[in-house]
Short mmCIF file of C-alpha atoms in Angstrom, two decimals:
data_model
loop_
_atom_site.label_atom_id
_atom_site.label_comp_id
_atom_site.label_asym_id
_atom_site.label_seq_id
_atom_site.Cartn_x
_atom_site.Cartn_y
_atom_site.Cartn_z
CA UNK Y 1 140.80 63.57 108.08
CA UNK Y 2 137.36 61.93 107.82
CA UNK Y 3 135.81 64.93 109.51
CA UNK Y 4 137.37 67.36 107.03
CA UNK Y 5 136.25 65.28 104.06
CA UNK Y 6 132.72 65.05 105.42
CA UNK Y 7 132.55 68.81 106.02
CA UNK Y 8 133.77 69.47 102.48
CA UNK Y 9 131.20 67.08 101.00
CA UNK Y 10 128.43 68.70 103.08
CA UNK Y 11 129.53 72.14 101.89
CA UNK Y 12 129.43 71.02 98.24
CA UNK Y 13 126.02 69.41 98.58
CA UNK Y 14 124.33 72.13 100.62
CA UNK Y 15 120.94 73.13 99.28
CA UNK Y 16 120.64 76.50 97.58
CA UNK Y 17 117.37 78.41 97.55
CA UNK Y 18 116.31 79.39 94.04
CA UNK Y 19 113.62 82.00 93.44
CA UNK Y 20 112.14 82.48 89.99
CA UNK Y 21 109.18 83.84 88.02
CA UNK Y 22 107.14 81.88 85.52
CA UNK Y 23 104.08 82.47 83.44
CA UNK Y 24 101.25 80.14 82.56
CA UNK Y 25 97.67 80.50 81.40
CA UNK Y 26 96.61 82.07 84.69
CA UNK Y 27 99.28 84.80 84.60
CA UNK Y 28 102.65 85.58 86.15
CA UNK Y 29 103.70 83.65 89.27
CA UNK Y 30 106.65 83.65 91.67
CA UNK Y 31 108.10 80.36 92.88
CA UNK Y 32 110.98 78.99 94.89
CA UNK Y 33 112.68 75.66 95.39
CA UNK Y 34 115.84 74.18 96.83
CA UNK Y 35 118.50 72.53 94.67
CA UNK Y 36 121.71 70.71 95.43
CA UNK Y 37 124.67 71.17 93.13
CA UNK Y 38 127.16 68.48 94.09
CA UNK Y 39 128.86 68.37 90.68
CA UNK Y 40 127.38 71.47 89.08
CA UNK Y 41 127.50 75.17 89.71
CA UNK Y 42 125.06 78.06 89.90
CA UNK Y 43 125.50 78.95 86.24
CA UNK Y 44 124.37 75.48 85.19
CA UNK Y 45 121.30 75.68 87.43
CA UNK Y 46 120.33 79.04 85.91
CA UNK Y 47 120.85 77.72 82.38
CA UNK Y 48 118.67 74.66 83.05
CA UNK Y 49 115.87 76.72 84.59
CA UNK Y 50 115.90 79.16 81.67
CA UNK Y 51 115.53 76.23 79.27
CA UNK Y 52 112.35 75.29 81.14
CA UNK Y 53 110.92 78.80 80.72
CA UNK Y 54 111.66 80.35 84.12
CA UNK Y 55 112.78 83.99 84.34
CA UNK Y 56 114.26 86.36 86.97
CA UNK Y 57 116.21 83.53 88.58
CA UNK Y 58 117.90 84.38 91.87
CA UNK Y 59 120.07 81.85 93.72
CA UNK Y 60 120.90 82.39 97.39
#
């Protein structure tokens, strides 16, 4: 049972690669980062990144 619980927790906390575009004074840039969503979901990650000014957000 411990093994199953650990696998489930690892699956929930696996890092997701997020690619996005952002613009600053030097022009348009493309960036990427890894996020963990233990208690959230992809929609919440996209919403938070949009609030910070990022566009074209793609989560893999």
